[in-house]
mmCIF file of C-alpha atoms and ligand atoms in Angstrom:
data_model
loop_
_atom_site.group_PDB
_atom_site.id
_atom_site.type_symbol
_atom_site.label_atom_id
_atom_site.label_comp_id
_atom_site.label_asym_id
_atom_site.label_seq_id
_atom_site.Cartn_x
_atom_site.Cartn_y
_atom_site.Cartn_z
ATOM 1 C CA MET A 1 -11.845 63.995 51.320
ATOM 2 C CA SER A 2 -9.681 60.981 51.771
ATOM 3 C CA TYR A 3 -7.645 60.028 54.802
ATOM 4 C CA GLN A 4 -4.134 58.744 54.051
ATOM 5 C CA LEU A 5 -2.196 56.594 56.489
ATOM 6 C CA CYS A 6 1.223 58.019 57.242
ATOM 7 C CA GLY A 7 4.071 56.378 55.341
ATOM 8 C CA LYS A 8 5.740 54.569 58.209
ATOM 9 C CA VAL A 9 2.673 52.392 58.902
ATOM 10 C CA GLN A 10 1.219 52.044 55.410
ATOM 11 C CA ASN A 11 2.725 48.643 54.771
ATOM 12 C CA LEU A 12 2.722 47.228 58.281
ATOM 13 C CA VAL A 13 0.774 44.084 59.065
ATOM 14 C CA PRO A 14 0.012 42.677 62.527
ATOM 15 C CA TYR A 15 2.623 40.323 63.956
ATOM 16 C CA GLU A 16 1.628 36.777 63.114
ATOM 17 C CA PRO A 17 3.063 34.097 65.300
ATOM 18 C CA ASN A 18 2.594 30.503 64.181
ATOM 19 C CA LYS A 19 -1.022 29.838 64.837
ATOM 20 C CA GLY A 20 -2.925 26.641 64.596
ATOM 21 C CA GLU A 21 -2.550 23.709 66.894
ATOM 22 C CA TYR A 22 0.796 21.996 66.609
ATOM 23 C CA LYS A 23 1.524 18.813 68.504
ATOM 24 C CA ILE A 24 5.034 19.980 69.239
ATOM 25 C CA LYS A 25 5.981 23.638 69.637
ATOM 26 C CA MET A 26 9.683 24.275 69.165
ATOM 27 C CA ASP A 27 9.434 27.697 67.541
ATOM 28 C CA ALA A 28 9.124 30.432 70.158
ATOM 29 C CA ASN A 29 11.903 29.706 72.670
ATOM 30 C CA GLU A 30 9.417 29.223 75.485
ATOM 31 C CA SER A 31 10.136 26.862 78.352
ATOM 32 C CA TRP A 32 8.977 23.268 77.933
ATOM 33 C CA LEU A 33 9.333 22.541 81.637
ATOM 34 C CA PRO A 34 6.003 22.348 83.492
ATOM 35 C CA LEU A 35 5.778 24.149 86.843
ATOM 36 C CA PRO A 36 5.581 21.746 89.791
ATOM 37 C CA ALA A 37 2.148 21.513 91.445
ATOM 38 C CA ASN A 38 3.232 23.141 94.733
ATOM 39 C CA ILE A 39 4.595 26.236 92.991
ATOM 40 C CA LYS A 40 1.604 26.442 90.689
ATOM 41 C CA ARG A 41 -0.660 26.364 93.734
ATOM 42 C CA ARG A 42 1.234 29.252 95.295
ATOM 43 C CA LEU A 43 0.954 31.297 92.104
ATOM 44 C CA TYR A 44 -2.815 30.801 92.041
ATOM 45 C CA GLN A 45 -3.045 31.696 95.738
ATOM 46 C CA ALA A 46 -1.151 34.919 95.039
ATOM 47 C CA VAL A 47 -3.581 35.774 92.229
ATOM 48 C CA LYS A 48 -6.581 35.152 94.498
ATOM 49 C CA LYS A 49 -5.457 37.956 96.794
ATOM 50 C CA VAL A 50 -5.332 40.562 94.028
ATOM 51 C CA ALA A 51 -7.944 43.339 94.271
ATOM 52 C CA LEU A 52 -9.014 43.388 90.633
ATOM 53 C CA ASN A 53 -11.040 46.602 90.983
ATOM 54 C CA ARG A 54 -7.942 48.577 91.990
ATOM 55 C CA TYR A 55 -5.182 49.908 89.769
ATOM 56 C CA PRO A 56 -1.865 48.121 90.148
ATOM 57 C CA ASP A 57 1.114 49.671 91.948
ATOM 58 C CA PRO A 58 2.648 51.858 89.196
ATOM 59 C CA TYR A 59 6.180 51.150 90.384
ATOM 60 C CA ALA A 60 5.532 47.470 91.130
ATOM 61 C CA GLN A 61 7.522 47.884 94.331
ATOM 62 C CA LEU A 62 7.035 44.415 95.800
ATOM 63 C CA LEU A 63 7.757 42.857 92.448
ATOM 64 C CA CYS A 64 10.879 44.963 91.917
ATOM 65 C CA ARG A 65 12.054 44.012 95.403
ATOM 66 C CA ALA A 66 11.648 40.304 94.583
ATOM 67 C CA ALA A 67 13.345 40.763 91.192
ATOM 68 C CA ALA A 68 16.168 42.809 92.736
ATOM 69 C CA LYS A 69 16.825 39.983 95.162
ATOM 70 C CA TYR A 70 16.737 37.375 92.408
ATOM 71 C CA TYR A 71 19.059 39.310 90.060
ATOM 72 C CA ASN A 72 21.150 40.620 92.955
ATOM 73 C CA VAL A 73 20.738 44.303 92.084
ATOM 74 C CA GLY A 74 19.438 47.335 94.012
ATOM 75 C CA GLU A 75 15.642 47.617 94.121
ATOM 76 C CA ASN A 76 15.894 51.203 92.891
ATOM 77 C CA ASN A 77 17.809 50.046 89.848
ATOM 78 C CA ILE A 78 15.091 47.939 88.318
ATOM 79 C CA THR A 79 12.121 48.826 86.119
ATOM 80 C CA ALA A 80 9.415 46.276 85.383
ATOM 81 C CA GLY A 81 7.870 46.116 81.932
ATOM 82 C CA ASN A 82 5.003 44.409 80.142
ATOM 83 C CA GLY A 83 7.501 41.912 78.743
ATOM 84 C CA SER A 84 10.990 43.134 77.890
ATOM 85 C CA ASP A 85 9.418 43.927 74.563
ATOM 86 C CA GLU A 86 7.701 46.949 76.120
ATOM 87 C CA LEU A 87 10.992 48.053 77.640
ATOM 88 C CA ILE A 88 12.727 47.833 74.263
ATOM 89 C CA SER A 89 9.969 50.003 72.819
ATOM 90 C CA ILE A 90 10.225 52.582 75.629
ATOM 91 C CA ILE A 91 14.016 52.715 75.490
ATOM 92 C CA ILE A 92 14.085 53.350 71.748
ATOM 93 C CA ALA A 93 11.162 55.786 71.844
ATOM 94 C CA CYS A 94 12.351 57.818 74.817
ATOM 95 C CA LEU A 95 16.136 57.645 75.049
ATOM 96 C CA LEU A 96 16.634 58.659 71.440
ATOM 97 C CA GLN A 97 15.381 61.709 69.640
ATOM 98 C CA LYS A 98 15.052 63.041 66.140
ATOM 99 C CA ASN A 99 18.197 62.503 64.037
ATOM 100 C CA ASP A 100 19.727 60.067 66.542
ATOM 101 C CA ARG A 101 20.921 56.733 65.218
ATOM 102 C CA VAL A 102 20.778 53.306 66.758
ATOM 103 C CA LEU A 103 23.020 50.396 65.845
ATOM 104 C CA THR A 104 22.134 46.730 66.097
ATOM 105 C CA PHE A 105 23.520 43.532 64.638
ATOM 106 C CA ALA A 106 22.327 41.376 61.759
ATOM 107 C CA PRO A 107 21.009 38.881 62.477
ATOM 108 C CA ASP A 108 19.536 39.831 65.839
ATOM 109 C CA PHE A 109 16.121 40.223 67.502
ATOM 110 C CA SER A 110 13.822 41.869 64.943
ATOM 111 C CA MET A 111 11.994 44.085 67.444
ATOM 112 C CA TYR A 112 14.950 46.479 67.734
ATOM 113 C CA SER A 113 14.748 47.654 64.134
ATOM 114 C CA PHE A 114 10.952 47.396 64.170
ATOM 115 C CA TYR A 115 10.553 49.889 67.016
ATOM 116 C CA ALA A 116 13.273 52.133 65.602
ATOM 117 C CA SER A 117 11.373 52.429 62.329
ATOM 118 C CA LEU A 118 8.102 53.021 64.166
ATOM 119 C CA TYR A 119 9.648 55.912 66.080
ATOM 120 C CA GLU A 120 11.427 57.238 62.988
ATOM 121 C CA ILE A 121 14.870 56.549 64.383
ATOM 122 C CA GLU A 122 17.476 55.544 61.837
ATOM 123 C CA CYS A 123 18.593 51.990 62.565
ATOM 124 C CA LEU A 124 21.977 50.858 61.276
ATOM 125 C CA THR A 125 22.926 47.205 61.269
ATOM 126 C CA MET A 126 26.281 45.538 61.383
ATOM 127 C CA GLU A 127 26.720 42.012 60.065
ATOM 128 C CA LYS A 128 27.559 39.569 62.830
ATOM 129 C CA SER A 129 28.290 36.261 61.194
ATOM 130 C CA PRO A 130 27.760 33.160 63.333
ATOM 131 C CA ASP A 131 30.874 31.787 61.617
ATOM 132 C CA ALA A 132 33.286 34.591 62.505
ATOM 133 C CA PRO A 133 34.657 35.596 65.909
ATOM 134 C CA PHE A 134 33.141 38.714 67.461
ATOM 135 C CA ASN A 135 35.197 41.870 67.027
ATOM 136 C CA SER A 136 34.446 44.556 69.620
ATOM 137 C CA GLU A 137 37.013 46.932 68.073
ATOM 138 C CA ALA A 138 35.117 46.887 64.783
ATOM 139 C CA VAL A 139 31.851 47.614 66.583
ATOM 140 C CA LEU A 140 33.402 50.554 68.435
ATOM 141 C CA LYS A 141 34.846 51.870 65.197
ATOM 142 C CA LYS A 142 31.476 51.675 63.466
ATOM 143 C CA MET A 143 29.748 53.384 66.421
ATOM 144 C CA LYS A 144 32.241 56.209 66.307
ATOM 145 C CA GLU A 145 32.215 56.637 62.533
ATOM 146 C CA GLU A 146 28.444 56.610 62.306
ATOM 147 C CA LYS A 147 28.000 58.664 65.492
ATOM 148 C CA VAL A 148 25.431 56.254 66.889
ATOM 149 C CA ARG A 149 23.693 57.221 70.120
ATOM 150 C CA MET A 150 22.642 53.704 71.075
ATOM 151 C CA LEU A 151 23.771 50.134 70.544
ATOM 152 C CA ILE A 152 21.228 47.398 71.234
ATOM 153 C CA PHE A 153 21.765 43.658 70.869
ATOM 154 C CA SER A 154 20.872 40.338 72.426
ATOM 155 C CA ASN A 155 23.500 38.333 74.277
ATOM 156 C CA PRO A 156 23.469 35.404 73.783
ATOM 157 C CA CYS A 157 22.024 36.184 70.397
ATOM 158 C CA ASN A 158 18.559 35.317 69.171
ATOM 159 C CA PRO A 159 18.545 33.725 66.571
ATOM 160 C CA THR A 160 22.156 32.452 66.342
ATOM 161 C CA SER A 161 22.497 31.395 69.992
ATOM 162 C CA ILE A 162 26.065 32.626 69.939
ATOM 163 C CA GLY A 163 27.289 34.603 72.910
ATOM 164 C CA ILE A 164 29.637 37.548 73.261
ATOM 165 C CA SER A 165 31.993 37.252 76.216
ATOM 166 C CA ARG A 166 31.488 39.520 79.202
ATOM 167 C CA ALA A 167 34.920 41.060 78.563
ATOM 168 C CA ASP A 168 34.011 41.970 74.980
ATOM 169 C CA VAL A 169 30.673 43.507 76.015
ATOM 170 C CA LEU A 170 32.278 45.577 78.767
ATOM 171 C CA LYS A 171 34.996 46.726 76.412
ATOM 172 C CA ILE A 172 32.298 48.288 74.247
ATOM 173 C CA VAL A 173 30.450 49.834 77.206
ATOM 174 C CA GLU A 174 33.668 51.330 78.571
ATOM 175 C CA ASN A 175 34.843 52.834 75.308
ATOM 176 C CA THR A 176 31.786 54.671 74.041
ATOM 177 C CA ASP A 177 29.596 57.631 74.978
ATOM 178 C CA ALA A 178 26.614 55.904 73.418
ATOM 179 C CA LEU A 179 23.986 54.092 75.461
ATOM 180 C CA VAL A 180 24.521 50.313 75.337
ATOM 181 C CA VAL A 181 21.436 48.135 75.796
ATOM 182 C CA VAL A 182 22.319 44.500 76.404
ATOM 183 C CA ASP A 183 19.313 42.200 76.077
ATOM 184 C CA GLU A 184 20.109 39.206 78.267
ATOM 185 C CA ALA A 185 16.866 37.355 77.511
ATOM 186 C CA TYR A 186 18.801 34.050 77.368
ATOM 187 C CA MET A 187 21.505 34.744 79.925
ATOM 188 C CA ASP A 188 19.847 32.351 82.417
ATOM 189 C CA PHE A 189 21.362 29.642 80.188
ATOM 190 C CA TRP A 190 24.891 31.083 80.007
ATOM 191 C CA ASP A 191 27.478 32.456 82.422
ATOM 192 C CA GLN A 192 28.648 35.725 80.854
ATOM 193 C CA SER A 193 26.080 38.074 82.378
ATOM 194 C CA ILE A 194 27.005 41.668 83.134
ATOM 195 C CA THR A 195 24.061 42.259 85.498
ATOM 196 C CA ASP A 196 26.518 42.934 88.319
ATOM 197 C CA CYS A 197 27.736 46.000 86.368
ATOM 198 C CA TYR A 198 24.336 47.711 86.443
ATOM 199 C CA HIS A 199 25.629 50.600 88.572
ATOM 200 C CA THR A 200 29.206 50.756 87.309
ATOM 201 C CA TYR A 201 28.411 52.562 84.049
ATOM 202 C CA ASN A 202 26.125 55.486 83.260
ATOM 203 C CA ASN A 203 25.531 54.262 79.692
ATOM 204 C CA LEU A 204 24.326 50.721 80.314
ATOM 205 C CA ILE A 205 20.889 49.096 80.453
ATOM 206 C CA ILE A 206 20.545 45.327 80.855
ATOM 207 C CA LEU A 207 17.275 43.607 79.964
ATOM 208 C CA ARG A 208 16.038 40.354 81.469
ATOM 209 C CA THR A 209 12.778 38.479 80.942
ATOM 210 C CA CYS A 210 10.497 35.944 82.616
ATOM 211 C CA SER A 211 9.484 34.566 79.201
ATOM 212 C CA LYS A 212 12.309 32.084 78.651
ATOM 213 C CA ALA A 213 14.057 30.300 81.538
ATOM 214 C CA VAL A 214 11.462 31.402 84.122
ATOM 215 C CA GLY A 215 8.794 29.781 81.968
ATOM 216 C CA LEU A 216 6.140 32.497 82.213
ATOM 217 C CA ALA A 217 5.895 33.964 78.700
ATOM 218 C CA GLY A 218 2.137 34.211 79.250
ATOM 219 C CA ILE A 219 2.250 36.764 82.063
ATOM 220 C CA ARG A 220 4.352 39.283 80.058
ATOM 221 C CA LEU A 221 7.082 40.380 82.436
ATOM 222 C CA GLY A 222 10.544 41.756 81.825
ATOM 223 C CA PHE A 223 13.012 43.978 83.654
ATOM 224 C CA ALA A 224 15.491 46.729 82.869
ATOM 225 C CA LEU A 225 18.509 47.044 85.171
ATOM 226 C CA ALA A 226 20.402 50.331 85.145
ATOM 227 C CA ASN A 227 21.946 52.998 87.336
ATOM 228 C CA ASP A 228 19.799 55.429 89.377
ATOM 229 C CA THR A 229 19.615 58.112 86.685
ATOM 230 C CA LEU A 230 18.549 55.811 83.869
ATOM 231 C CA THR A 231 16.121 53.941 86.105
ATOM 232 C CA LYS A 232 14.496 57.209 87.139
ATOM 233 C CA VAL A 233 14.050 58.127 83.484
ATOM 234 C CA LEU A 234 12.607 54.725 82.538
ATOM 235 C CA ARG A 235 10.140 54.905 85.418
ATOM 236 C CA ALA A 236 9.195 58.434 84.385
ATOM 237 C CA VAL A 237 8.533 57.659 80.726
ATOM 238 C CA LYS A 238 6.733 54.315 80.994
ATOM 239 C CA SER A 239 2.960 54.317 81.125
ATOM 240 C CA PRO A 240 1.910 54.308 84.784
ATOM 241 C CA TYR A 241 0.134 50.938 85.012
ATOM 242 C CA ASN A 242 2.218 49.029 82.499
ATOM 243 C CA VAL A 243 2.480 45.850 84.581
ATOM 244 C CA ASN A 244 -0.923 44.556 85.639
ATOM 245 C CA SER A 245 -1.601 43.417 89.184
ATOM 246 C CA VAL A 246 -2.052 39.722 88.303
ATOM 247 C CA THR A 247 1.386 39.691 86.686
ATOM 248 C CA GLN A 248 2.875 41.584 89.634
ATOM 249 C CA ALA A 249 1.478 38.998 92.059
ATOM 250 C CA ILE A 250 2.672 35.999 90.037
ATOM 251 C CA GLY A 251 6.062 37.612 89.387
ATOM 252 C CA CYS A 252 6.606 38.316 93.095
ATOM 253 C CA GLU A 253 5.889 34.716 93.987
ATOM 254 C CA ILE A 254 7.924 32.998 91.265
ATOM 255 C CA LEU A 255 11.002 35.170 91.771
ATOM 256 C CA SER A 256 11.079 34.201 95.430
ATOM 257 C CA HIS A 257 11.909 30.646 94.303
ATOM 258 C CA GLY A 258 15.466 31.368 93.199
ATOM 259 C CA ASP A 259 16.832 27.859 93.730
ATOM 260 C CA PHE A 260 13.985 26.331 91.777
ATOM 261 C CA LEU A 261 14.505 28.777 88.890
ATOM 262 C CA ARG A 262 18.238 28.139 88.705
ATOM 263 C CA GLN A 263 17.612 24.401 88.732
ATOM 264 C CA SER A 264 15.006 24.730 85.969
ATOM 265 C CA ALA A 265 17.437 26.707 83.817
ATOM 266 C CA MET A 266 20.008 23.932 84.289
ATOM 267 C CA MET A 267 17.502 21.282 83.225
ATOM 268 C CA ILE A 268 16.601 23.263 80.113
ATOM 269 C CA THR A 269 20.292 23.796 79.338
ATOM 270 C CA ALA A 270 20.867 20.048 79.650
ATOM 271 C CA SER A 271 18.000 19.346 77.237
ATOM 272 C CA THR A 272 19.449 21.872 74.777
ATOM 273 C CA LYS A 273 22.863 20.167 74.916
ATOM 274 C CA LEU A 274 21.184 16.840 74.131
ATOM 275 C CA LEU A 275 19.304 18.410 71.225
ATOM 276 C CA GLY A 276 22.537 19.912 69.876
ATOM 277 C CA ALA A 277 24.374 16.595 70.225
ATOM 278 C CA ASP A 278 21.565 14.658 68.507
ATOM 279 C CA LEU A 279 21.466 17.153 65.646
ATOM 280 C CA SER A 280 25.258 17.099 65.256
ATOM 281 C CA ALA A 281 25.196 13.313 65.084
ATOM 282 C CA LEU A 282 22.413 13.480 62.505
ATOM 283 C CA SER A 283 24.358 16.021 60.426
ATOM 284 C CA ILE A 284 27.024 13.368 59.794
ATOM 285 C CA GLN A 285 24.451 11.201 57.977
ATOM 286 C CA LYS A 286 22.374 13.976 56.432
ATOM 287 C CA GLN A 287 23.920 16.415 54.006
ATOM 288 C CA ASP A 288 20.836 18.643 54.268
ATOM 289 C CA ILE A 289 22.239 19.849 57.593
ATOM 290 C CA VAL A 290 25.141 22.116 56.684
ATOM 291 C CA LYS A 291 26.095 23.193 60.194
ATOM 292 C CA VAL A 292 24.914 22.890 63.782
ATOM 293 C CA TYR A 293 25.977 25.891 65.861
ATOM 294 C CA PRO A 294 26.962 25.501 69.507
ATOM 295 C CA SER A 295 24.173 26.737 71.783
ATOM 296 C CA ASN A 296 24.363 29.156 74.706
ATOM 297 C CA THR A 297 20.574 29.377 74.961
ATOM 298 C CA ASN A 298 17.486 27.155 75.015
ATOM 299 C CA PHE A 299 17.522 26.655 71.250
ATOM 300 C CA VAL A 300 19.770 25.299 68.508
ATOM 301 C CA TYR A 301 20.556 27.164 65.285
ATOM 302 C CA LEU A 302 21.170 25.161 62.136
ATOM 303 C CA ARG A 303 22.282 26.037 58.672
ATOM 304 C CA MET A 304 20.357 23.932 56.147
ATOM 305 C CA ARG A 305 20.593 23.119 52.484
ATOM 306 C CA SER A 306 16.818 22.968 52.359
ATOM 307 C CA ALA A 307 15.442 25.140 55.179
ATOM 308 C CA ALA A 308 12.092 25.912 53.541
ATOM 309 C CA GLU A 309 11.353 22.283 52.641
ATOM 310 C CA THR A 310 12.432 21.042 56.053
ATOM 311 C CA TYR A 311 10.257 23.608 57.796
ATOM 312 C CA LYS A 312 7.247 22.627 55.734
ATOM 313 C CA ALA A 313 7.752 18.885 56.153
ATOM 314 C CA LEU A 314 8.061 19.289 59.934
ATOM 315 C CA GLU A 315 4.942 21.443 60.016
ATOM 316 C CA GLU A 316 3.019 18.759 58.148
ATOM 317 C CA ARG A 317 4.021 16.353 60.904
ATOM 318 C CA GLY A 318 2.709 18.717 63.595
ATOM 319 C CA ILE A 319 6.137 20.027 64.628
ATOM 320 C CA ILE A 320 6.690 23.757 64.423
ATOM 321 C CA VAL A 321 10.141 25.358 64.397
ATOM 322 C CA ARG A 322 11.348 28.785 63.267
ATOM 323 C CA ARG A 323 12.825 29.313 59.831
ATOM 324 C CA LEU A 324 15.070 32.286 59.028
ATOM 325 C CA GLY A 325 16.291 32.188 55.438
ATOM 326 C CA ASP A 326 18.701 29.249 55.067
ATOM 327 C CA TYR A 327 18.650 28.638 58.792
ATOM 328 C CA ILE A 328 16.353 26.872 61.195
ATOM 329 C CA ARG A 329 16.037 27.637 64.892
ATOM 330 C CA ILE A 330 14.759 24.828 67.085
ATOM 331 C CA THR A 331 13.718 25.464 70.687
ATOM 332 C CA SER A 332 14.675 22.712 73.085
ATOM 333 C CA GLY A 333 11.847 20.495 74.277
ATOM 334 C CA SER A 334 11.106 17.582 76.556
ATOM 335 C CA ASP A 335 12.670 14.158 75.907
ATOM 336 C CA THR A 336 9.566 13.044 74.014
ATOM 337 C CA ASP A 337 9.462 16.227 71.913
ATOM 338 C CA ARG A 338 13.132 15.814 71.059
ATOM 339 C CA ALA A 339 12.664 12.152 70.134
ATOM 340 C CA ALA A 340 9.709 13.034 67.888
ATOM 341 C CA LEU A 341 11.689 15.809 66.203
ATOM 342 C CA LEU A 342 14.689 13.541 65.585
ATOM 343 C CA CYS A 343 12.475 10.806 64.223
ATOM 344 C CA ALA A 344 10.798 13.259 61.826
ATOM 345 C CA LEU A 345 14.118 14.737 60.696
ATOM 346 C CA LYS A 346 15.590 11.288 60.000
ATOM 347 C CA ASP A 347 12.598 10.680 57.794
ATOM 348 C CA ILE A 348 12.612 14.062 56.034
ATOM 349 C CA LEU A 349 16.272 14.874 55.462
ATOM 350 C CA LYS A 350 18.602 13.625 52.784
HETATM 351 C C1 PLP B 401 12.192 36.295 73.722
HETATM 352 C C2 PLP B 401 13.027 37.506 73.705
HETATM 353 C C3 PLP B 401 12.708 38.591 74.511
HETATM 354 C C4 PLP B 401 11.582 38.488 75.486
HETATM 355 O O1 PLP B 401 10.575 39.313 75.225
HETATM 356 P P1 PLP B 401 9.393 39.401 76.270
HETATM 357 O O2 PLP B 401 8.670 40.606 75.770
HETATM 358 O O3 PLP B 401 9.992 39.623 77.627
HETATM 359 O O4 PLP B 401 8.611 38.144 76.187
HETATM 360 C C5 PLP B 401 13.519 39.700 74.468
HETATM 361 N N1 PLP B 401 14.617 39.733 73.691
HETATM 362 C C6 PLP B 401 14.953 38.687 72.941
HETATM 363 C C7 PLP B 401 16.206 38.747 72.150
HETATM 364 C C8 PLP B 401 14.166 37.548 72.909
HETATM 365 O O5 PLP B 401 14.503 36.522 72.141
#
């Protein structure tokens, strides 16, 4: 007798983020901004009150109320997830069935095609060049021709940082019968959100996360915003206790500090603009930098002549960034992180 793994998982390996201790972490698009002491204290106080022997509220009602207020949506139109990652998984697993097809862009967030393959859903991709303008007509045409049941993409895009205008996104939503999932993980840094349209369309889900601008990647918390029908389905299919009570308590508290969060996002945006400007200036002296893309997020995307070598040389200096083929994605950091990065790049690049 010999047990055989099924084909779809035979060649999978566990996700390996950059491990090891790096002096400067500019790889994962986390927030570099430390929480102020008074807010930190309030988060810890909220955790202290949690009854750890009890199951969490399955619908995270207090948390959803706080999130609804922060995102300005109805509290019955929000579903909390164990990171938006879990919500992406649930949406693909449960809102598609056998023989359905999902469309995403290339490049885009890798988890969309990962979950599709895990759930045996055919995932089509459409090239979305960072150098060409976005064409919503072409996307609609492809969706129609290929009879896709779902379109999922990040806006602004991870990894290119390029955004699709609100008008272009809505044009797609309005002209298709497919479900459109718009992952606004970085929309805290840009102004083309469609969160206010959460109840206007019956084929729209918007994802938001606390991992980027909110600065709490460690607590694993994301949200899906959608109309009543879709929200009811998402709440029905998720596992009952998907968001633990410590995360619910911290999430409730942090989302009640709307002004602070908006101000933090502005500070991170400012640091990203400085990073982009510094890199653009450097690209004039260094031919290794082919192109610096404008950023609508908390990271800068670069086309390099020598991405692999640059990545390795930075790593040797204790600075970790993300490399994707000929491109490098650098998360914005504090002034000192940025200075150290620039100094290293001046040294490394030709
Ligand atoms: C970082 C990121 C997320 C966030 O995932 P969480 O599970 O909420 O941490 C979602 N989508 C995209 C495109 C991202 O880059």
